[in-house]
Amino acid sequence: MVVARVEGTDLKVMDRLREPVRLAAGLGGNKRLTPEAVERALACLERFGQRVRELPPGSVRAVGTNTLRKAKDRRGFLAAAGRALGHDVEVVSGYEEARLIYLGVAHSLADDEDRRLVMDIGGGSTELIIGERFAPRLMESLHMGCVSVTQDFFADGAITAKRMARAELAAQRELEPVAERFRELGWSRAVGASGTIRAIDRTLRENGWSDGAIGPAGLARLRKALIAAGHVDRLNLKGLGGERAQVIPGGFAVLSGAFRQLDLERLDAADGALREGLLYDLLGRIRHEDVRSASVVGLARRYHADAAQAARVETTAGYLLAQVADDWGLQGQARARLLAWAAQLHEVGLDISHSQYHKHGAYIVGWSDLAGFSRDEQQVLATLVRAHRRKFPLGQFRDLPGGWADTAMRLAVLLRLAVVLHRGRSPDPLPAVTLRARESELALAFPAGWLDRHPLAGADLEEEAAYLANAGFTLGLE
């Protein structure tokens, strides 16, 4: 955990806390977390919670990565984790993890024009990113990490030349499908992040096997030393100890395989990584430089959504939200932003086909790589797009992560009403409509005589009232 304070345009780190939990080691073959791993993680979060529990929600971000992406029982764990920490815990995609890692590393380096390759070896995944300044250009998340490779090839702690060769070959094979794209784009400097790479860098330095960076010669000497020790419990190298030594064989194999597959000659260890990237991403949100907004705009353009119609729907949806936010418990910027983003994206499915376009749109939103979004946020956004017309997909709302079902249904109702009111796609402004809400009852009021003069709009709203009734809502027109 990293705690920082905003100073001017930058962040000043106030505190760093680190506890080895090794959650990846607790993921069984059935893709469920063991009770022991859950207990370790929750105990750690309880201790961290003592430091951040009283901070406002918008100033704390906590994320889970590869292990929680895989775990079938993550929903229950995330609920317990949120209670232990005092703040929600999100799960981010491998793509988003890579983006955040690059952001954290980029802020720890000189602000130059160099094209960088950034590598981060985690417990269950390894991220590779090429970028320039603060902008990533190519990102991959690979299914190998220091814990998972150690479990696969060094489970009993024994380290032999044969096992190491097999582990390095496995790492090279995992890298093989992406290596050519990275080599083709190229880089002028390679940088490593994460505890594994920093531990290897420190070990090479303290044993005199480094000229200031990680290189093939130093890795060859470390490989020889690991095999000579024969077992993780007998490792006695300066700079390497404690929990890190238990998973260093797997981490070394991944790094060694990357050096071979990517033709690396030198790798500098950096201070920043995922946690620092989260802080800078959070700082951007506070300053209204939210990368999620850019992701939404980019996706809408990619699928040729009608920007003028989306803007009309967004404005009206926000106007309706402002009227019922207090009665429906929809206060706060987080909900308003989700509704606005759903309005901007509600027609992206039309680029595929008009028939069932709301379903096409939900698929696009749900499965696209959207920088800045957690998996839960993206699932909610996709559900709103899916629910903006026709029958309410009640099952999808029930499947949303904890606490979102009722909120998302109410946001969907507002989006649906805005879509219906703009079905004619006219640029002319709507009349001053009034929306009242109490539990599942809604009343939509128009200026006197407006519905009589616009019978088509009235018919559309009556049809919408029937759809809402099937979802448990009552809509009255005045």
GROMACS .gro file of C-alpha atoms in nm, residues 111-475:
model
  365
  111ASP     CA    1   1.022   1.295  -1.880
  112ASP     CA    2   1.207   1.236  -2.208
  113GLU     CA    3   1.110   1.126  -2.559
  114ASP     CA    4   1.255   0.774  -2.527
  115ARG     CA    5   1.039   0.481  -2.628
  116ARG     CA    6   1.034   0.243  -2.333
  117LEU     CA    7   0.968  -0.123  -2.280
  118VAL     CA    8   0.826  -0.179  -1.932
  119MET     CA    9   0.808  -0.527  -1.777
  120ASP     CA   10   0.637  -0.618  -1.451
  121ILE     CA   11   0.648  -0.971  -1.308
  122GLY     CA   12   0.363  -1.026  -1.064
  123GLY     CA   13   0.256  -1.333  -0.873
  124GLY     CA   14   0.039  -1.484  -1.145
  125SER     CA   15   0.085  -1.261  -1.450
  126THR     CA   16   0.353  -1.065  -1.631
  127GLU     CA   17   0.277  -0.736  -1.804
  128LEU     CA   18   0.469  -0.598  -2.101
  129ILE     CA   19   0.417  -0.243  -2.226
  130ILE     CA   20   0.582  -0.022  -2.485
  131GLY     CA   21   0.511   0.348  -2.451
  132GLU     CA   22   0.637   0.701  -2.491
  133ARG     CA   23   0.624   0.952  -2.207
  134PHE     CA   24   0.292   0.881  -2.030
  135ALA     CA   25   0.117   0.711  -2.323
  136PRO     CA   26   0.128   0.331  -2.367
  137ARG     CA   27   0.130   0.211  -2.728
  138LEU     CA   28   0.137  -0.169  -2.700
  139MET     CA   29   0.031  -0.374  -2.398
  140GLU     CA   30   0.010  -0.744  -2.312
  141SER     CA   31  -0.070  -0.940  -1.996
  142LEU     CA   32   0.073  -1.293  -1.993
  143HIS     CA   33  -0.038  -1.583  -1.776
  144MET     CA   34   0.285  -1.643  -1.586
  145GLY     CA   35   0.430  -1.495  -1.269
  146CYS     CA   36   0.681  -1.563  -0.994
  147VAL     CA   37   0.433  -1.759  -0.779
  148SER     CA   38   0.262  -1.957  -1.056
  149VAL     CA   39   0.588  -2.058  -1.228
  150THR     CA   40   0.743  -2.153  -0.893
  151GLN     CA   41   0.440  -2.371  -0.819
  152ASP     CA   42   0.455  -2.533  -1.163
  153PHE     CA   43   0.828  -2.614  -1.170
  154PHE     CA   44   0.970  -2.578  -0.816
  155ALA     CA   45   0.674  -2.679  -0.599
  156ASP     CA   46   0.885  -2.868  -0.343
  157GLY     CA   47   1.151  -2.596  -0.333
  158ALA     CA   48   1.415  -2.799  -0.516
  159ILE     CA   49   1.609  -2.610  -0.785
  160THR     CA   50   1.789  -2.814  -1.052
  161ALA     CA   51   1.937  -2.725  -1.389
  162LYS     CA   52   1.674  -2.938  -1.562
  163ARG     CA   53   1.383  -2.774  -1.380
  164MET     CA   54   1.520  -2.428  -1.446
  165ALA     CA   55   1.565  -2.501  -1.816
  166ARG     CA   56   1.205  -2.624  -1.839
  167ALA     CA   57   1.074  -2.318  -1.656
  168GLU     CA   58   1.271  -2.080  -1.879
  169LEU     CA   59   1.146  -2.260  -2.189
  170ALA     CA   60   0.786  -2.232  -2.064
  171ALA     CA   61   0.835  -1.857  -2.019
  172GLN     CA   62   0.976  -1.825  -2.369
  173ARG     CA   63   0.680  -2.017  -2.512
  174GLU     CA   64   0.436  -1.787  -2.331
  175LEU     CA   65   0.617  -1.487  -2.480
  176GLU     CA   66   0.650  -1.632  -2.830
  177PRO     CA   67   0.308  -1.519  -2.969
  178VAL     CA   68   0.369  -1.153  -2.872
  179ALA     CA   69   0.747  -1.115  -2.897
  180GLU     CA   70   0.758  -1.027  -3.267
  181ARG     CA   71   0.511  -0.739  -3.230
  182PHE     CA   72   0.719  -0.594  -2.946
  183ARG     CA   73   1.047  -0.632  -3.133
  184GLU     CA   74   0.892  -0.478  -3.445
  185LEU     CA   75   0.771  -0.168  -3.259
  186GLY     CA   76   1.104  -0.146  -3.078
  187TRP     CA   77   1.228   0.054  -2.780
  188SER     CA   78   1.534   0.251  -2.676
  189ARG     CA   79   1.524   0.163  -2.306
  190ALA     CA   80   1.396  -0.141  -2.113
  191VAL     CA   81   1.270  -0.090  -1.759
  192GLY     CA   82   1.155  -0.344  -1.501
  193ALA     CA   83   0.903  -0.295  -1.223
  194SER     CA   84   0.774  -0.514  -0.939
  195GLY     CA   85   0.927  -0.676  -0.635
  196THR     CA   86   1.072  -0.966  -0.833
  197ILE     CA   87   1.273  -0.749  -1.070
  198ARG     CA   88   1.385  -0.514  -0.793
  199ALA     CA   89   1.494  -0.814  -0.582
  200ILE     CA   90   1.696  -0.957  -0.870
  201ASP     CA   91   1.850  -0.616  -0.940
  202ARG     CA   92   1.944  -0.576  -0.572
  203THR     CA   93   2.090  -0.929  -0.556
  204LEU     CA   94   2.306  -0.872  -0.864
  205ARG     CA   95   2.432  -0.541  -0.727
  206GLU     CA   96   2.513  -0.665  -0.376
  207ASN     CA   97   2.697  -0.969  -0.508
  208GLY     CA   98   2.901  -0.771  -0.760
  209TRP     CA   99   2.730  -0.926  -1.063
  210SER     CA  100   2.596  -0.601  -1.209
  211ASP     CA  101   2.730  -0.293  -1.386
  212GLY     CA  102   2.432  -0.089  -1.267
  213ALA     CA  103   2.155  -0.276  -1.447
  214ILE     CA  104   2.030  -0.631  -1.502
  215GLY     CA  105   2.212  -0.796  -1.793
  216PRO     CA  106   2.267  -1.144  -1.943
  217ALA     CA  107   2.600  -1.194  -1.765
  218GLY     CA  108   2.456  -1.114  -1.424
  219LEU     CA  109   2.155  -1.338  -1.485
  220ALA     CA  110   2.386  -1.623  -1.584
  221ARG     CA  111   2.574  -1.592  -1.253
  222LEU     CA  112   2.249  -1.576  -1.056
  223ARG     CA  113   2.117  -1.881  -1.241
  224LYS     CA  114   2.433  -2.071  -1.147
  225ALA     CA  115   2.397  -1.965  -0.782
  226LEU     CA  116   2.032  -2.072  -0.763
  227ILE     CA  117   2.111  -2.416  -0.904
  228ALA     CA  118   2.415  -2.451  -0.678
  229ALA     CA  119   2.197  -2.386  -0.372
  230GLY     CA  120   1.969  -2.669  -0.483
  231HIS     CA  121   1.672  -2.559  -0.269
  232VAL     CA  122   1.501  -2.232  -0.182
  233ASP     CA  123   1.563  -2.297   0.188
  234ARG     CA  124   1.939  -2.304   0.125
  235LEU     CA  125   1.955  -1.980  -0.071
  236ASN     CA  126   2.205  -1.753   0.103
  237LEU     CA  127   2.264  -1.463  -0.130
  238LYS     CA  128   2.321  -1.103  -0.029
  239GLY     CA  129   2.017  -0.894  -0.118
  240LEU     CA  130   1.778  -1.189  -0.129
  241GLY     CA  131   1.588  -1.318   0.167
  242GLY     CA  132   1.259  -1.373   0.342
  243GLU     CA  133   0.942  -1.438   0.147
  244ARG     CA  134   1.093  -1.323  -0.183
  245ALA     CA  135   1.345  -1.609  -0.182
  246GLN     CA  136   1.059  -1.862  -0.180
  247VAL     CA  137   0.935  -1.750  -0.522
  248ILE     CA  138   1.258  -1.627  -0.681
  249PRO     CA  139   1.311  -1.942  -0.895
  250GLY     CA  140   0.988  -1.876  -1.086
  251GLY     CA  141   1.049  -1.503  -1.108
  252PHE     CA  142   1.403  -1.560  -1.234
  253ALA     CA  143   1.280  -1.805  -1.499
  254VAL     CA  144   1.028  -1.551  -1.631
  255LEU     CA  145   1.289  -1.275  -1.647
  256SER     CA  146   1.551  -1.500  -1.803
  257GLY     CA  147   1.300  -1.623  -2.062
  258ALA     CA  148   1.209  -1.263  -2.145
  259PHE     CA  149   1.574  -1.168  -2.194
  260ARG     CA  150   1.612  -1.449  -2.445
  261GLN     CA  151   1.282  -1.410  -2.628
  262LEU     CA  152   1.298  -1.030  -2.653
  263ASP     CA  153   1.674  -1.011  -2.717
  264LEU     CA  154   1.726  -0.786  -2.416
  265GLU     CA  155   2.075  -0.663  -2.332
  266ARG     CA  156   1.996  -0.440  -2.036
  267LEU     CA  157   1.704  -0.383  -1.798
  268ASP     CA  158   1.692  -0.098  -1.546
  269ALA     CA  159   1.486  -0.144  -1.229
  270ALA     CA  160   1.230   0.131  -1.166
  271ASP     CA  161   1.062   0.239  -0.844
  272GLY     CA  162   0.709   0.299  -0.973
  273ALA     CA  163   0.459   0.028  -1.065
  274LEU     CA  164   0.091  -0.058  -1.021
  275ARG     CA  165   0.033   0.116  -0.688
  276GLU     CA  166   0.191   0.439  -0.806
  277GLY     CA  167  -0.005   0.413  -1.130
  278LEU     CA  168  -0.327   0.389  -0.930
  279LEU     CA  169  -0.234   0.704  -0.741
  280TYR     CA  170  -0.165   0.904  -1.057
  281ASP     CA  171  -0.482   0.770  -1.220
  282LEU     CA  172  -0.678   0.873  -0.910
  283LEU     CA  173  -0.514   1.216  -0.922
  284GLY     CA  174  -0.634   1.253  -1.280
  285ARG     CA  175  -0.990   1.171  -1.178
  286ILE     CA  176  -0.979   1.429  -0.899
  287ARG     CA  177  -0.862   1.690  -1.151
  288HIS     CA  178  -1.126   1.590  -1.407
  289GLU     CA  179  -0.869   1.430  -1.636
  290ASP     CA  180  -1.044   1.093  -1.621
  291VAL     CA  181  -0.902   0.847  -1.874
  292ARG     CA  182  -1.236   0.663  -1.865
  293SER     CA  183  -1.405   0.955  -2.040
  294ALA     CA  184  -1.145   0.939  -2.316
  295SER     CA  185  -1.204   0.563  -2.347
  296VAL     CA  186  -1.578   0.616  -2.389
  297VAL     CA  187  -1.531   0.888  -2.650
  298GLY     CA  188  -1.284   0.669  -2.838
  299LEU     CA  189  -1.519   0.370  -2.840
  300ALA     CA  190  -1.814   0.581  -2.956
  301ARG     CA  191  -1.607   0.715  -3.245
  302ARG     CA  192  -1.473   0.374  -3.337
  303TYR     CA  193  -1.827   0.241  -3.380
  304HIS     CA  194  -1.957   0.559  -3.547
  305ALA     CA  195  -2.216   0.645  -3.283
  306ASP     CA  196  -2.428   0.951  -3.363
  307ALA     CA  197  -2.259   1.208  -3.138
  308ALA     CA  198  -2.543   1.460  -3.160
  309GLN     CA  199  -2.807   1.205  -3.061
  310ALA     CA  200  -2.587   1.071  -2.781
  311ALA     CA  201  -2.542   1.425  -2.648
  312ARG     CA  202  -2.918   1.485  -2.649
  313VAL     CA  203  -2.983   1.162  -2.461
  314GLU     CA  204  -2.699   1.233  -2.217
  315THR     CA  205  -2.831   1.581  -2.137
  316THR     CA  206  -3.187   1.461  -2.077
  317ALA     CA  207  -3.076   1.159  -1.873
  318GLY     CA  208  -2.870   1.389  -1.651
  319TYR     CA  209  -3.165   1.630  -1.620
  320LEU     CA  210  -3.393   1.346  -1.508
  321LEU     CA  211  -3.128   1.214  -1.268
  322ALA     CA  212  -3.097   1.551  -1.098
  323GLN     CA  213  -3.471   1.545  -1.023
  324VAL     CA  214  -3.484   1.200  -0.861
  325ALA     CA  215  -3.130   1.152  -0.723
  326ASP     CA  216  -3.229   1.219  -0.362
  327ASP     CA  217  -3.548   1.010  -0.369
  328TRP     CA  218  -3.378   0.720  -0.544
  329GLY     CA  219  -3.043   0.728  -0.363
  330LEU     CA  220  -2.850   0.813  -0.679
  331GLN     CA  221  -2.644   1.101  -0.543
  332GLY     CA  222  -2.278   1.140  -0.630
  333GLN     CA  223  -2.058   1.181  -0.935
  334ALA     CA  224  -1.990   0.809  -0.979
  335ARG     CA  225  -2.351   0.732  -1.070
  336ALA     CA  226  -2.390   1.044  -1.283
  337ARG     CA  227  -2.078   0.953  -1.480
  338LEU     CA  228  -2.195   0.598  -1.547
  339LEU     CA  229  -2.529   0.725  -1.673
  340ALA     CA  230  -2.356   0.980  -1.897
  341TRP     CA  231  -2.117   0.719  -2.038
  342ALA     CA  232  -2.404   0.478  -2.104
  343ALA     CA  233  -2.586   0.754  -2.294
  344GLN     CA  234  -2.276   0.820  -2.504
  345LEU     CA  235  -2.242   0.451  -2.591
  346HIS     CA  236  -2.603   0.335  -2.612
  347GLU     CA  237  -2.605   0.322  -2.995
  348VAL     CA  238  -2.262   0.169  -3.066
  349GLY     CA  239  -2.431  -0.160  -3.157
  350LEU     CA  240  -2.590   0.004  -3.463
  351ASP     CA  241  -2.253  -0.022  -3.635
  352ILE     CA  242  -2.310  -0.398  -3.646
  353SER     CA  243  -2.684  -0.420  -3.713
  354HIS     CA  244  -3.005  -0.239  -3.626
  355SER     CA  245  -3.164  -0.569  -3.527
  356GLN     CA  246  -3.097  -0.631  -3.157
  357TYR     CA  247  -2.846  -0.347  -3.159
  358HIS     CA  248  -2.874  -0.304  -2.782
  359LYS     CA  249  -2.736  -0.656  -2.741
  360HIS     CA  250  -2.455  -0.591  -2.988
  361GLY     CA  251  -2.375  -0.271  -2.800
  362ALA     CA  252  -2.363  -0.448  -2.466
  363TYR     CA  253  -2.119  -0.703  -2.608
  364ILE     CA  254  -1.897  -0.429  -2.751
  365VAL     CA  255  -1.892  -0.235  -2.425
  366GLY     CA  256  -1.849  -0.544  -2.208
  367TRP     CA  257  -1.559  -0.696  -2.401
  368SER     CA  258  -1.364  -0.397  -2.531
  369ASP     CA  259  -1.041  -0.291  -2.362
  370LEU     CA  260  -1.153   0.030  -2.193
  371ALA     CA  261  -0.866   0.207  -2.019
  372GLY     CA  262  -0.948   0.321  -1.666
  373PHE     CA  263  -1.244   0.092  -1.603
  374SER     CA  264  -1.252  -0.185  -1.347
  375ARG     CA  265  -1.424  -0.507  -1.447
  376ASP     CA  266  -1.723  -0.426  -1.227
  377GLU     CA  267  -1.764  -0.078  -1.374
  378GLN     CA  268  -1.745  -0.216  -1.726
  379GLN     CA  269  -2.003  -0.484  -1.646
  380VAL     CA  270  -2.243  -0.223  -1.507
  381LEU     CA  271  -2.189   0.000  -1.810
  382ALA     CA  272  -2.252  -0.288  -2.051
  383THR     CA  273  -2.570  -0.378  -1.863
  384LEU     CA  274  -2.700  -0.022  -1.892
  385VAL     CA  275  -2.640  -0.028  -2.268
  386ARG     CA  276  -2.813  -0.366  -2.292
  387ALA     CA  277  -3.113  -0.239  -2.093
  388HIS     CA  278  -3.175   0.090  -2.272
  389ARG     CA  279  -3.455  -0.052  -2.492
  390ARG     CA  280  -3.699  -0.341  -2.527
  391LYS     CA  281  -3.739  -0.591  -2.242
  392PHE     CA  282  -3.556  -0.534  -1.915
  393PRO     CA  283  -3.277  -0.798  -1.881
  394LEU     CA  284  -3.358  -0.871  -1.517
  395GLY     CA  285  -3.117  -1.164  -1.498
  396GLN     CA  286  -2.822  -0.945  -1.594
  397PHE     CA  287  -2.904  -0.698  -1.319
  398ARG     CA  288  -2.917  -0.979  -1.065
  399ASP     CA  289  -2.572  -1.092  -1.181
  400LEU     CA  290  -2.412  -0.753  -1.118
  401PRO     CA  291  -2.152  -0.732  -0.839
  402GLY     CA  292  -2.260  -0.652  -0.486
  403GLY     CA  293  -2.473  -0.346  -0.429
  404TRP     CA  294  -2.513  -0.251  -0.794
  405ALA     CA  295  -2.836  -0.428  -0.895
  406ASP     CA  296  -3.094  -0.176  -0.766
  407THR     CA  297  -2.881   0.127  -0.849
  408ALA     CA  298  -2.817   0.007  -1.205
  409MET     CA  299  -3.186  -0.068  -1.262
  410ARG     CA  300  -3.280   0.284  -1.161
  411LEU     CA  301  -3.011   0.434  -1.381
  412ALA     CA  302  -3.137   0.217  -1.667
  413VAL     CA  303  -3.491   0.351  -1.619
  414LEU     CA  304  -3.362   0.707  -1.654
  415LEU     CA  305  -3.161   0.617  -1.964
  416ARG     CA  306  -3.464   0.445  -2.119
  417LEU     CA  307  -3.686   0.748  -2.060
  418ALA     CA  308  -3.425   0.977  -2.216
  419VAL     CA  309  -3.396   0.749  -2.519
  420VAL     CA  310  -3.774   0.739  -2.566
  421LEU     CA  311  -3.805   1.116  -2.535
  422HIS     CA  312  -3.548   1.156  -2.814
  423ARG     CA  313  -3.671   0.877  -3.038
  424GLY     CA  314  -3.754   1.129  -3.309
  425ARG     CA  315  -3.387   1.240  -3.315
  426SER     CA  316  -3.497   1.602  -3.348
  427PRO     CA  317  -3.248   1.876  -3.258
  428ASP     CA  318  -3.536   2.082  -3.117
  429PRO     CA  319  -3.527   2.111  -2.736
  430LEU     CA  320  -3.770   1.911  -2.525
  431PRO     CA  321  -4.033   2.083  -2.314
  432ALA     CA  322  -3.966   2.127  -1.943
  433VAL     CA  323  -4.060   1.781  -1.816
  434THR     CA  324  -4.082   1.693  -1.449
  435LEU     CA  325  -4.001   1.349  -1.310
  436ARG     CA  326  -4.100   1.236  -0.962
  437ALA     CA  327  -3.996   0.904  -0.809
  438ARG     CA  328  -4.092   0.713  -0.498
  439GLU     CA  329  -3.961   0.357  -0.464
  440SER     CA  330  -4.082   0.187  -0.785
  441GLU     CA  331  -4.339   0.452  -0.879
  442LEU     CA  332  -4.263   0.723  -1.135
  443ALA     CA  333  -4.465   1.018  -1.261
  444LEU     CA  334  -4.355   1.205  -1.575
  445ALA     CA  335  -4.529   1.540  -1.621
  446PHE     CA  336  -4.540   1.753  -1.938
  447PRO     CA  337  -4.664   2.105  -2.002
  448ALA     CA  338  -5.039   2.120  -2.055
  449GLY     CA  339  -5.144   1.990  -2.395
  450TRP     CA  340  -4.796   1.875  -2.504
  451LEU     CA  341  -4.883   1.505  -2.515
  452ASP     CA  342  -5.201   1.581  -2.712
  453ARG     CA  343  -4.993   1.767  -2.970
  454HIS     CA  344  -4.736   1.486  -2.984
  455PRO     CA  345  -4.938   1.163  -2.999
  456LEU     CA  346  -4.643   0.958  -3.129
  457ALA     CA  347  -4.436   1.050  -2.825
  458GLY     CA  348  -4.732   0.961  -2.604
  459ALA     CA  349  -4.763   0.619  -2.771
  460ASP     CA  350  -4.389   0.556  -2.726
  461LEU     CA  351  -4.414   0.643  -2.356
  462GLU     CA  352  -4.716   0.416  -2.306
  463GLU     CA  353  -4.522   0.131  -2.466
  464GLU     CA  354  -4.231   0.210  -2.235
  465ALA     CA  355  -4.466   0.206  -1.935
  466ALA     CA  356  -4.556  -0.154  -2.025
  467TYR     CA  357  -4.188  -0.255  -2.042
  468LEU     CA  358  -4.124  -0.090  -1.706
  469ALA     CA  359  -4.427  -0.260  -1.551
  470ASN     CA  360  -4.278  -0.600  -1.639
  471ALA     CA  361  -3.965  -0.492  -1.448
  472GLY     CA  362  -4.164  -0.386  -1.141
  473PHE     CA  363  -4.188  -0.011  -1.207
  474THR     CA  364  -4.500   0.201  -1.251
  475LEU     CA  365  -4.486   0.496  -1.491
   0.00000   0.00000   0.00000
